[in-house]
Short mmCIF file of C-alpha atoms in Angstrom, two decimals:
data_model
loop_
_atom_site.label_atom_id
_atom_site.label_comp_id
_atom_site.label_asym_id
_atom_site.label_seq_id
_atom_site.Cartn_x
_atom_site.Cartn_y
_atom_site.Cartn_z
CA MET A 319 76.22 195.99 134.27
CA SER A 320 76.28 195.29 130.73
CA GLY A 321 73.22 194.99 128.62
CA LYS A 322 72.75 193.47 125.24
CA LEU A 323 72.96 195.46 121.66
CA PHE A 324 71.74 193.51 118.73
CA VAL A 325 72.07 195.20 115.39
CA VAL A 326 69.27 193.74 113.33
CA GLY A 327 68.76 193.95 109.57
CA THR A 328 64.78 193.26 109.14
CA GLY A 329 65.57 192.58 105.27
CA PRO A 330 64.11 194.46 102.52
CA GLY A 331 60.79 195.46 103.92
CA ASN A 332 58.66 192.51 103.03
CA PRO A 333 57.93 190.67 106.37
CA ASP A 334 58.27 187.07 104.29
CA GLN A 335 62.12 188.22 104.19
CA THR A 336 62.51 188.84 107.82
CA THR A 337 64.54 186.01 109.29
CA PRO A 338 63.36 184.28 112.90
CA GLU A 339 66.47 185.49 114.07
CA ALA A 340 65.85 189.00 113.73
CA LEU A 341 62.16 188.66 115.16
CA ALA A 342 63.89 186.72 117.99
CA ALA A 343 65.95 189.80 118.62
CA ILE A 344 63.58 191.97 118.66
CA GLU A 345 61.52 190.22 120.68
CA ALA A 346 64.10 189.93 123.11
CA SER A 347 64.98 194.03 123.17
CA HIS A 348 63.37 196.41 125.37
CA VAL A 349 64.88 199.57 123.73
CA PHE A 350 64.95 200.27 119.92
CA PHE A 351 66.91 202.96 118.00
CA GLY A 352 66.47 203.47 114.41
CA TYR A 353 65.42 205.53 111.12
CA GLY A 354 61.79 206.16 111.90
CA PRO A 355 60.23 204.35 108.78
CA TYR A 356 62.54 201.08 109.61
CA LEU A 357 60.69 201.34 113.28
CA ASP A 358 57.55 202.17 111.93
CA ARG A 359 57.67 198.20 110.38
CA LEU A 360 58.18 196.88 114.03
CA THR A 361 55.38 195.23 115.89
CA LEU A 362 56.14 196.48 119.50
CA ARG A 363 55.19 195.87 122.76
CA PRO A 364 53.73 198.37 125.36
CA ASP A 365 56.85 197.34 127.41
CA GLN A 366 59.26 198.17 124.54
CA ARG A 367 59.93 201.89 124.02
CA ARG A 368 61.26 203.43 120.47
CA VAL A 369 63.87 205.93 119.82
CA ALA A 370 63.72 207.34 115.92
CA SER A 371 65.87 209.43 114.67
CA ASP A 372 66.79 210.81 111.10
CA ASN A 373 68.67 208.64 108.55
CA ARG A 374 71.68 211.42 108.41
CA GLU A 375 72.17 210.79 112.37
CA GLU A 376 73.52 207.26 112.24
CA LEU A 377 76.78 208.08 114.39
CA ALA A 378 74.86 209.57 117.42
CA ARG A 379 72.44 206.95 117.09
CA ALA A 380 75.07 204.30 117.39
CA LYS A 381 76.33 206.33 120.38
CA ASP A 382 72.79 206.50 122.12
CA ALA A 383 72.53 202.75 121.67
CA LEU A 384 75.63 201.90 122.90
CA HIS A 385 75.19 204.14 126.03
CA THR A 386 71.84 202.63 126.98
CA ALA A 387 73.12 199.03 126.28
CA ALA A 388 76.18 199.84 128.66
CA SER A 389 73.65 201.25 131.39
CA GLY A 390 72.16 197.56 131.07
CA GLU A 391 69.62 197.54 129.20
CA ARG A 392 68.70 195.27 126.17
CA VAL A 393 69.06 197.56 123.27
CA CYS A 394 68.17 197.00 119.49
CA VAL A 395 69.45 198.77 116.70
CA VAL A 396 67.31 198.46 113.18
CA SER A 397 68.17 198.60 109.92
CA GLY A 398 66.46 197.65 106.79
CA GLY A 399 68.23 195.18 104.65
CA ASP A 400 71.39 193.85 105.82
CA PRO A 401 72.89 195.75 109.09
CA GLY A 402 76.31 195.32 107.42
CA VAL A 403 75.66 196.68 104.04
CA PHE A 404 75.96 200.78 104.57
CA ALA A 405 73.60 200.43 107.19
CA MET A 406 74.40 200.48 111.36
CA ALA A 407 76.96 197.96 112.00
CA ALA A 408 79.58 200.28 110.86
CA ALA A 409 78.20 203.13 112.78
CA VAL A 410 78.21 201.46 115.69
CA LEU A 411 81.51 199.84 115.44
CA GLU A 412 83.21 203.16 114.78
CA SER A 413 81.35 204.22 117.83
CA ILE A 414 82.83 201.34 119.94
CA GLU A 415 86.23 202.13 118.61
CA ALA A 416 86.16 205.86 119.73
CA GLY A 417 84.30 205.24 123.12
CA PRO A 418 84.65 204.51 126.32
CA PRO A 419 86.15 201.02 127.47
CA ALA A 420 82.41 200.16 128.63
CA TRP A 421 81.16 200.09 125.07
CA ARG A 422 83.57 197.54 124.23
CA ALA A 423 82.22 195.11 126.72
CA VAL A 424 78.79 195.49 125.60
CA ASP A 425 77.46 192.07 124.63
CA LEU A 426 77.08 192.67 120.92
CA GLN A 427 75.09 190.49 118.46
CA ILE A 428 74.76 191.67 114.67
CA VAL A 429 71.69 189.82 113.12
CA PRO A 430 72.26 189.56 108.83
CA GLY A 431 69.44 190.09 106.72
CA VAL A 432 68.78 189.89 103.19
CA THR A 433 70.26 193.11 101.59
CA ALA A 434 68.25 195.23 98.91
CA MET A 435 70.62 194.01 95.86
CA LEU A 436 69.69 190.65 96.67
CA ALA A 437 65.78 190.97 96.61
CA VAL A 438 65.93 193.33 93.52
CA ALA A 439 67.91 190.64 91.79
CA ALA A 440 65.85 187.75 92.58
CA ARG A 441 62.80 190.08 91.06
CA ALA A 442 65.00 190.63 87.90
CA GLY A 443 66.37 187.07 87.30
CA ALA A 444 70.07 186.50 87.87
CA PRO A 445 71.78 189.80 87.36
CA LEU A 446 74.48 189.04 90.25
CA GLY A 447 75.21 185.61 88.61
CA HIS A 448 78.88 186.01 88.40
CA ASP A 449 81.66 188.42 90.12
CA PHE A 450 79.72 191.98 91.48
CA CYS A 451 80.25 194.69 93.90
CA ALA A 452 78.31 197.10 95.91
CA ILE A 453 79.20 200.56 95.74
CA SER A 454 77.69 203.51 97.81
CA LEU A 455 77.04 206.64 95.81
CA SER A 456 76.81 208.77 98.82
CA ASP A 457 79.54 211.26 99.08
CA ASN A 458 78.98 212.47 102.30
CA LEU A 459 81.41 210.18 103.93
CA LYS A 460 83.96 209.61 101.05
CA PRO A 461 85.39 212.30 98.16
CA TRP A 462 83.74 211.57 94.70
CA THR A 463 86.81 211.52 92.95
CA VAL A 464 87.14 207.96 94.87
CA ILE A 465 83.70 207.05 93.74
CA GLU A 466 84.57 207.99 90.16
CA ALA A 467 87.82 205.85 90.37
CA ARG A 468 85.89 202.50 91.65
CA LEU A 469 83.53 203.11 89.13
CA ARG A 470 85.63 202.76 85.99
CA ALA A 471 88.02 200.26 87.99
CA VAL A 472 85.03 197.58 88.99
CA ALA A 473 83.38 198.41 85.35
CA THR A 474 86.60 197.90 83.39
CA ALA A 475 87.04 194.69 85.28
CA GLY A 476 84.04 193.17 84.24
CA LEU A 477 82.05 192.81 87.73
CA VAL A 478 78.19 193.74 88.30
CA ILE A 479 77.61 196.80 90.24
CA ALA A 480 75.08 197.49 92.48
CA LEU A 481 74.45 201.04 93.64
CA TYR A 482 73.07 201.74 96.94
CA ASN A 483 72.12 205.21 98.15
CA PRO A 484 71.97 206.22 94.14
CA ILE A 485 69.92 209.49 94.91
CA SER A 486 69.00 212.12 97.49
CA LYS A 487 67.72 215.50 97.42
CA ALA A 488 71.00 216.91 98.70
CA ARG A 489 72.65 214.58 96.15
CA PRO A 490 70.90 214.84 92.66
CA TRP A 491 73.77 215.08 90.21
CA GLN A 492 75.93 211.83 91.19
CA LEU A 493 73.95 209.12 89.58
CA GLY A 494 73.72 211.03 86.41
CA THR A 495 77.26 211.63 86.40
CA ALA A 496 77.85 208.09 87.33
CA PHE A 497 75.76 206.63 84.39
CA ALA A 498 77.99 208.92 82.28
CA ILE A 499 81.22 207.59 83.49
CA LEU A 500 79.84 203.88 83.13
CA ARG A 501 79.05 204.79 79.53
CA GLU A 502 82.54 205.26 78.62
CA ALA A 503 83.44 202.02 79.79
CA LEU A 504 80.75 199.52 78.98
CA PRO A 505 78.93 198.72 75.63
CA TRP A 506 75.81 201.28 75.84
CA SER A 507 73.31 198.18 75.35
CA THR A 508 74.48 196.84 78.90
CA PRO A 509 71.28 196.40 81.15
CA VAL A 510 70.37 198.36 84.01
CA ILE A 511 67.82 197.67 86.66
CA PHE A 512 65.92 200.46 88.89
CA GLY A 513 64.73 198.30 91.62
CA ARG A 514 62.66 200.15 94.03
CA ALA A 515 61.25 198.90 97.23
CA ALA A 516 61.50 195.10 95.93
CA GLY A 517 59.29 192.80 97.53
CA ARG A 518 57.03 195.12 99.30
CA PRO A 519 53.68 196.33 97.55
CA ASP A 520 55.09 199.35 96.11
CA GLU A 521 57.37 197.49 94.09
CA ALA A 522 58.71 198.69 90.93
CA ILE A 523 61.19 196.92 88.94
CA THR A 524 62.45 198.93 85.47
CA ILE A 525 64.70 197.10 83.17
CA MET A 526 66.77 199.87 80.86
CA THR A 527 69.63 199.80 78.43
CA LEU A 528 72.74 202.03 79.81
CA ALA A 529 72.11 204.33 77.23
CA GLU A 530 68.54 204.89 78.25
CA ALA A 531 69.28 204.99 82.06
CA ASP A 532 67.52 207.90 83.34
CA PRO A 533 68.51 208.85 86.86
CA GLY A 534 65.22 210.49 87.51
CA ARG A 535 63.71 206.46 87.93
CA ALA A 536 65.81 206.25 91.36
CA ASP A 537 64.98 207.85 94.57
CA MET A 538 66.17 207.09 97.96
CA ALA A 539 64.28 203.29 98.00
CA THR A 540 65.80 202.19 94.98
CA CYS A 541 68.80 200.01 94.32
CA VAL A 542 70.66 200.35 90.66
CA ILE A 543 71.81 197.49 89.11
CA ILE A 544 74.09 197.84 86.17
CA GLY A 545 75.30 194.54 84.05
CA SER A 546 78.98 193.93 82.47
CA PRO A 547 79.56 193.57 79.31
CA GLU A 548 78.74 190.09 79.37
CA THR A 549 75.08 190.59 81.01
CA ARG A 550 71.82 190.05 78.89
CA ILE A 551 68.35 190.10 78.54
CA ILE A 552 65.69 187.20 78.27
CA GLU A 553 63.03 187.99 76.75
CA ARG A 554 59.49 185.89 77.49
CA ASP A 555 56.16 186.69 76.11
CA GLY A 556 53.68 188.09 78.35
CA MET A 557 56.20 188.12 81.18
CA SER A 558 58.92 190.76 82.40
CA PRO A 559 62.36 189.95 81.12
CA LEU A 560 64.60 188.29 82.57
CA VAL A 561 68.18 189.92 83.43
CA LEU A 562 71.25 187.00 83.13
CA SER A 563 74.92 187.69 84.21
CA PRO A 564 76.07 184.29 82.95
CA ARG A 565 78.44 182.35 85.05
CA SER A 566 80.93 182.01 82.23
CA THR A 567 83.02 184.99 81.49
CA GLY A 568 85.66 186.28 79.27
CA GLY A 569 86.42 183.25 77.10
CA GLY A 570 85.46 180.24 79.95
CA THR A 571 83.42 177.33 79.12
CA MET B 1405 50.11 172.93 81.16
CA SER B 1406 53.37 174.86 82.82
CA GLY B 1407 53.89 174.58 86.42
CA LYS B 1408 55.79 176.55 88.88
CA LEU B 1409 59.77 177.00 89.46
CA PHE B 1410 60.76 178.11 92.72
CA VAL B 1411 64.74 179.12 92.94
CA VAL B 1412 65.23 179.31 96.70
CA GLY B 1413 68.18 180.34 98.99
CA THR B 1414 67.62 178.82 102.11
CA GLY B 1415 70.24 181.26 103.89
CA PRO B 1416 73.83 180.33 105.43
CA GLY B 1417 72.42 176.90 107.32
CA ASN B 1418 71.14 178.09 110.73
CA PRO B 1419 67.43 177.45 110.21
CA ASP B 1420 66.87 180.80 111.88
CA GLN B 1421 68.34 182.48 108.96
CA THR B 1422 66.01 181.26 106.75
CA THR B 1423 63.21 183.59 105.53
CA PRO B 1424 59.30 182.42 106.06
CA GLU B 1425 59.01 183.36 101.94
CA ALA B 1426 62.04 180.24 101.57
CA LEU B 1427 59.99 178.34 103.88
CA ALA B 1428 56.48 179.03 102.16
CA ALA B 1429 58.21 178.05 98.50
CA ILE B 1430 59.40 174.87 100.09
CA GLU B 1431 55.79 173.85 101.45
CA ALA B 1432 54.14 174.67 98.15
CA SER B 1433 56.71 172.53 96.11
CA HIS B 1434 56.53 168.72 95.09
CA VAL B 1435 59.69 168.16 93.72
CA PHE B 1436 63.15 169.56 95.08
CA PHE B 1437 66.12 169.56 93.26
CA GLY B 1438 69.81 170.26 94.63
CA TYR B 1439 72.96 169.38 95.87
CA GLY B 1440 72.58 166.73 98.11
CA PRO B 1441 73.78 168.53 101.44
CA TYR B 1442 71.23 171.69 100.86
CA LEU B 1443 68.15 169.10 100.25
CA ASP B 1444 69.31 167.53 103.42
CA ARG B 1445 68.69 170.84 105.51
CA LEU B 1446 65.14 170.52 104.34
CA THR B 1447 61.93 168.93 106.23
CA LEU B 1448 59.79 167.11 103.64
CA ARG B 1449 56.52 165.57 103.54
CA PRO B 1450 56.31 162.01 102.24
CA ASP B 1451 54.50 163.49 99.02
CA GLN B 1452 57.71 165.79 98.36
CA ARG B 1453 60.26 164.14 96.38
CA ARG B 1454 63.78 165.00 96.24
CA VAL B 1455 66.42 164.71 93.14
CA ALA B 1456 69.85 165.12 94.73
CA SER B 1457 72.82 165.88 92.47
CA ASP B 1458 76.41 166.51 92.98
CA ASN B 1459 77.68 170.39 93.28
CA ARG B 1460 79.31 170.22 89.89
CA GLU B 1461 76.05 169.54 87.86
CA GLU B 1462 74.58 172.43 88.13
CA LEU B 1463 73.35 172.73 84.66
CA ALA B 1464 71.92 169.47 84.08
CA ARG B 1465 69.97 169.96 87.42
CA ALA B 1466 68.78 173.26 86.12
CA LYS B 1467 67.67 171.58 82.84
CA ASP B 1468 65.98 168.58 84.94
CA ALA B 1469 63.94 171.24 87.21
CA LEU B 1470 62.67 173.12 83.87
CA HIS B 1471 61.49 170.13 82.38
CA THR B 1472 59.72 168.92 85.25
CA ALA B 1473 58.21 172.57 85.69
CA ALA B 1474 57.45 172.47 82.29
CA SER B 1475 55.37 169.49 82.38
CA GLY B 1476 53.18 171.08 84.88
CA GLU B 1477 54.98 169.87 88.45
CA ARG B 1478 55.38 172.46 91.28
CA VAL B 1479 59.34 172.44 91.34
CA CYS B 1480 61.95 173.82 94.07
CA VAL B 1481 65.56 174.21 93.28
CA VAL B 1482 67.47 174.83 96.37
CA SER B 1483 70.42 176.71 96.86
CA GLY B 1484 72.22 177.55 100.12
CA GLY B 1485 72.80 181.41 101.17
CA ASP B 1486 71.17 183.43 98.19
CA PRO B 1487 70.47 181.65 94.96
CA GLY B 1488 71.46 184.76 92.58
CA VAL B 1489 75.21 184.79 94.23
CA PHE B 1490 77.39 182.23 92.82
CA ALA B 1491 74.13 179.52 92.99
CA MET B 1492 71.34 178.23 91.17
CA ALA B 1493 69.34 181.63 89.58
CA ALA B 1494 71.99 181.82 86.57
CA ALA B 1495 72.23 178.33 85.67
CA VAL B 1496 68.39 178.16 85.75
CA LEU B 1497 68.20 181.31 83.50
CA GLU B 1498 71.32 180.18 81.15
CA SER B 1499 68.95 176.92 80.71
CA ILE B 1500 65.90 178.83 79.87
CA GLU B 1501 68.00 180.98 77.49
CA ALA B 1502 69.49 178.09 75.47
CA GLY B 1503 65.92 175.64 75.96
CA PRO B 1504 62.84 175.24 74.40
CA PRO B 1505 60.20 177.77 74.08
CA ALA B 1506 58.20 176.03 76.68
CA TRP B 1507 60.98 176.97 79.44
CA ARG B 1508 60.20 180.60 79.06
CA ALA B 1509 56.61 179.92 79.91
CA VAL B 1510 57.35 178.12 83.13
CA ASP B 1511 56.34 180.44 86.40
CA LEU B 1512 59.32 181.65 87.45
CA GLN B 1513 59.87 182.49 91.21
CA ILE B 1514 63.63 183.49 92.91
CA VAL B 1515 63.44 183.88 96.63
CA PRO B 1516 66.40 185.57 97.94
CA GLY B 1517 68.24 184.71 101.05
CA VAL B 1518 70.82 185.29 103.35
CA THR B 1519 74.19 184.94 101.37
CA ALA B 1520 77.63 183.66 103.04
CA MET B 1521 79.31 187.03 103.32
CA LEU B 1522 76.64 188.55 105.08
CA ALA B 1523 76.77 185.99 107.59
CA VAL B 1524 80.21 185.96 108.08
CA ALA B 1525 80.41 189.60 108.25
CA ALA B 1526 77.80 189.63 111.13
CA ARG B 1527 79.92 187.52 113.27
CA ALA B 1528 83.26 189.40 112.47
CA GLY B 1529 81.84 192.97 112.84
CA ALA B 1530 81.26 195.05 110.13
CA PRO B 1531 84.09 194.11 107.46
CA LEU B 1532 81.58 194.95 104.68
CA GLY B 1533 80.97 198.35 105.89
CA HIS B 1534 82.20 200.15 103.02
CA ASP B 1535 82.32 199.42 99.08
CA PHE B 1536 82.59 195.66 98.72
CA CYS B 1537 82.48 192.99 95.90
CA ALA B 1538 82.15 189.12 95.72
CA ILE B 1539 84.51 187.27 93.65
CA SER B 1540 84.66 183.50 92.77
CA LEU B 1541 87.92 181.96 92.88
CA SER B 1542 86.57 178.96 90.72
CA ASP B 1543 88.05 178.65 87.78
CA ASN B 1544 85.89 176.45 86.07
CA LEU B 1545 84.18 178.85 84.49
CA LYS B 1546 86.37 181.78 83.82
CA PRO B 1547 89.82 181.59 83.18
CA TRP B 1548 92.35 182.25 85.70
CA THR B 1549 93.92 185.54 84.03
CA VAL B 1550 90.65 187.20 84.50
CA ILE B 1551 90.26 186.45 87.89
CA GLU B 1552 94.04 187.59 88.82
CA ALA B 1553 92.66 190.89 86.86
CA ARG B 1554 89.96 191.69 89.07
CA LEU B 1555 91.82 191.03 92.27
CA ARG B 1556 94.30 193.45 91.26
CA ALA B 1557 91.79 196.06 90.16
CA VAL B 1558 89.33 195.91 93.45
CA ALA B 1559 92.13 195.81 95.53
CA THR B 1560 93.73 198.82 93.97
CA ALA B 1561 90.32 200.72 94.14
CA GLY B 1562 89.83 199.95 97.86
CA LEU B 1563 87.14 197.63 97.78
CA VAL B 1564 86.89 195.32 100.40
CA ILE B 1565 87.06 191.65 98.78
CA ALA B 1566 84.73 188.44 99.96
CA LEU B 1567 86.12 185.41 98.02
CA TYR B 1568 83.26 182.52 97.32
CA ASN B 1569 84.65 178.80 96.36
CA PRO B 1570 88.13 179.75 97.70
CA ILE B 1571 89.29 176.17 97.87
CA SER B 1572 88.48 172.43 96.86
CA LYS B 1573 90.51 169.46 96.03
CA ALA B 1574 90.17 170.11 92.40
CA ARG B 1575 91.03 173.83 92.71
CA PRO B 1576 93.90 173.50 95.65
CA TRP B 1577 96.56 176.23 94.77
CA GLN B 1578 93.88 179.19 93.72
CA LEU B 1579 93.67 180.97 97.16
CA GLY B 1580 97.25 180.82 97.90
CA THR B 1581 98.61 182.54 94.71
CA ALA B 1582 95.09 185.08 95.37
CA PHE B 1583 96.71 186.03 98.83
CA ALA B 1584 100.33 186.64 96.96
CA ILE B 1585 98.92 188.83 94.26
CA LEU B 1586 96.78 190.67 97.01
CA ARG B 1587 99.96 191.25 99.21
CA GLU B 1588 101.26 193.30 95.80
CA ALA B 1589 98.59 195.56 96.19
CA LEU B 1590 97.33 196.00 99.95
CA PRO B 1591 99.39 196.44 103.60
CA TRP B 1592 100.29 193.02 104.85
CA SER B 1593 98.84 194.16 107.95
CA THR B 1594 95.11 194.09 106.18
CA PRO B 1595 92.68 191.77 108.00
CA VAL B 1596 91.68 188.44 106.55
CA ILE B 1597 88.56 186.71 107.79
CA PHE B 1598 88.06 183.11 107.57
CA GLY B 1599 84.70 182.48 108.04
CA ARG B 1600 83.82 178.84 107.77
CA ALA B 1601 79.61 177.50 108.66
CA ALA B 1602 78.72 180.78 109.77
CA GLY B 1603 75.59 180.27 112.11
CA ARG B 1604 75.95 176.98 112.41
CA PRO B 1605 77.17 174.74 115.02
CA ASP B 1606 80.29 174.09 113.64
CA GLU B 1607 80.96 177.61 112.94
CA ALA B 1608 84.67 178.85 112.59
CA ILE B 1609 85.50 182.35 112.49
CA THR B 1610 89.19 182.96 112.25
CA ILE B 1611 90.83 186.40 111.76
CA MET B 1612 94.43 187.03 110.82
CA THR B 1613 96.75 189.23 108.86
CA LEU B 1614 97.04 189.01 105.30
CA ALA B 1615 100.83 188.62 105.87
CA GLU B 1616 99.67 185.57 108.28
CA ALA B 1617 96.79 184.30 105.64
CA ASP B 1618 96.86 180.29 105.44
CA PRO B 1619 94.91 179.23 102.51
CA GLY B 1620 94.90 175.94 104.67
CA ARG B 1621 92.31 177.46 106.77
CA ALA B 1622 89.89 177.50 104.02
CA ASP B 1623 87.70 174.66 102.76
CA MET B 1624 84.71 174.45 100.31
CA ALA B 1625 82.12 175.88 103.26
CA THR B 1626 84.76 178.68 103.85
CA CYS B 1627 83.99 182.57 102.68
CA VAL B 1628 87.25 184.61 102.76
CA ILE B 1629 86.73 188.58 103.40
CA ILE B 1630 89.93 190.50 102.55
CA GLY B 1631 89.54 193.91 104.07
CA SER B 1632 90.73 197.45 102.40
CA PRO B 1633 93.44 199.65 103.16
CA GLU B 1634 91.11 201.31 105.69
CA THR B 1635 89.86 198.19 107.53
CA ARG B 1636 90.86 197.73 111.09
CA ILE B 1637 90.63 195.24 114.17
CA ILE B 1638 88.96 196.45 117.33
CA GLU B 1639 90.36 194.91 120.37
CA ARG B 1640 88.30 193.63 123.06
CA ASP B 1641 89.25 192.03 126.43
CA GLY B 1642 87.96 188.28 126.89
CA MET B 1643 86.01 188.62 123.74
CA SER B 1644 86.66 188.03 119.94
CA PRO B 1645 87.95 191.36 117.93
CA LEU B 1646 85.94 193.08 116.02
CA VAL B 1647 86.76 194.03 112.21
CA LEU B 1648 85.48 197.10 110.87
CA SER B 1649 85.77 198.69 107.52
CA PRO B 1650 84.78 202.39 108.37
CA ARG B 1651 82.07 204.12 106.56
CA SER B 1652 84.67 207.19 105.62
CA THR B 1653 86.99 206.32 103.29
CA GLY B 1654 89.94 208.40 101.41
CA GLY B 1655 89.89 211.54 103.27
CA GLY B 1656 86.51 211.82 103.75
CA THR B 1657 84.90 213.22 106.77
#
């Protein structure tokens, strides 16, 4: 017997940004796997069971979820934001690839969500208004040299950069080094957005220049967006400024 | 008197993927501006007025919406997907930047949504599982030489590539040329996903190799995702294959 495995993105944390599709998947599930703070956002029934784990245990969590689903349960793996962006979908697929044949037979449904950079961008204006990229600054799963090379390549190519996982207690220096690399490739006046907890009551959106950008402004709940050479600020009297990456680029009309 | 301007993303087209926040903004608005097919998805009250325009008239639409909001109306500019990703948020901000001071005073709220690449990725597995970028293939607003240089840079750097606006009647050759450029930078076995109308009744998700990739598979409603050298396929008996861009990259553990 093979159960069902939902891999759900609940969005940035504001309940109004969770899709009905995600809520329906949660309603239909009986066992929930996820990072504790994400599970805490759910309102579960007494017959629904939660299995919280640390945010460094993604592969073990994925395997537990697949094992449980393959035994016939209706299982939900919960991510914040979108499950496909630096979240649980890849860990689940890596586990399926390396796991027993029964795991490939599990009915898998991935439910997309609003990922952090979209929520931050919406609060800041249109910083992702032209070509952009999303890069995880965590060197737990890739060498730092790869991250440095990618930052140089995308900044030089004129893409806006959204940084996920910018900083943590175990990775304190990477964001500062990333800013130093980007100062070599971009005008120091380039706008940088620190978007913390976008859409939630404790939201904090801070706009600085690349020259001023202070890694201390970021924590694990922050998505950092660095503009391209085209990105600019629109000032407004008595309101927060807007950040615009215009649609026209590099001589376009 | 200054009204209100919502810039709303309704998601990929499946009503279950529209957020409550977007629905509330629509509920609160009286005049709607947008591309006709996006407005057609809304259920409006008799007191709500729609102003449909062509998808090549984004700047004129943004100006009309700002003018109407500045006159005191509650206005909603409607995008499919997310308004900040190759959609109306940038056009609205460009209009604010170039427009009269009254437009800067308009109460602006941008409401994020599930953008097409996330919906397509969810249906295909985890193709955006590591660093990725989003590039518009439209050369209406930037020179084709810029697009070519960006494709080479991001493919060489190992990012997964999501292509928006891959093809149209006025731009018939660009996608084929993009595939030719990418075949110079990537293994020909790299998975390519043609994601059409993800989440809608007419959804079609097609997975090919870069060698086989056929521009004729794409239309204006398609988001094309091209893997990195790390991206691979997981075959499943009797079910569609899954596409995985693993979290570990380039020698990581």
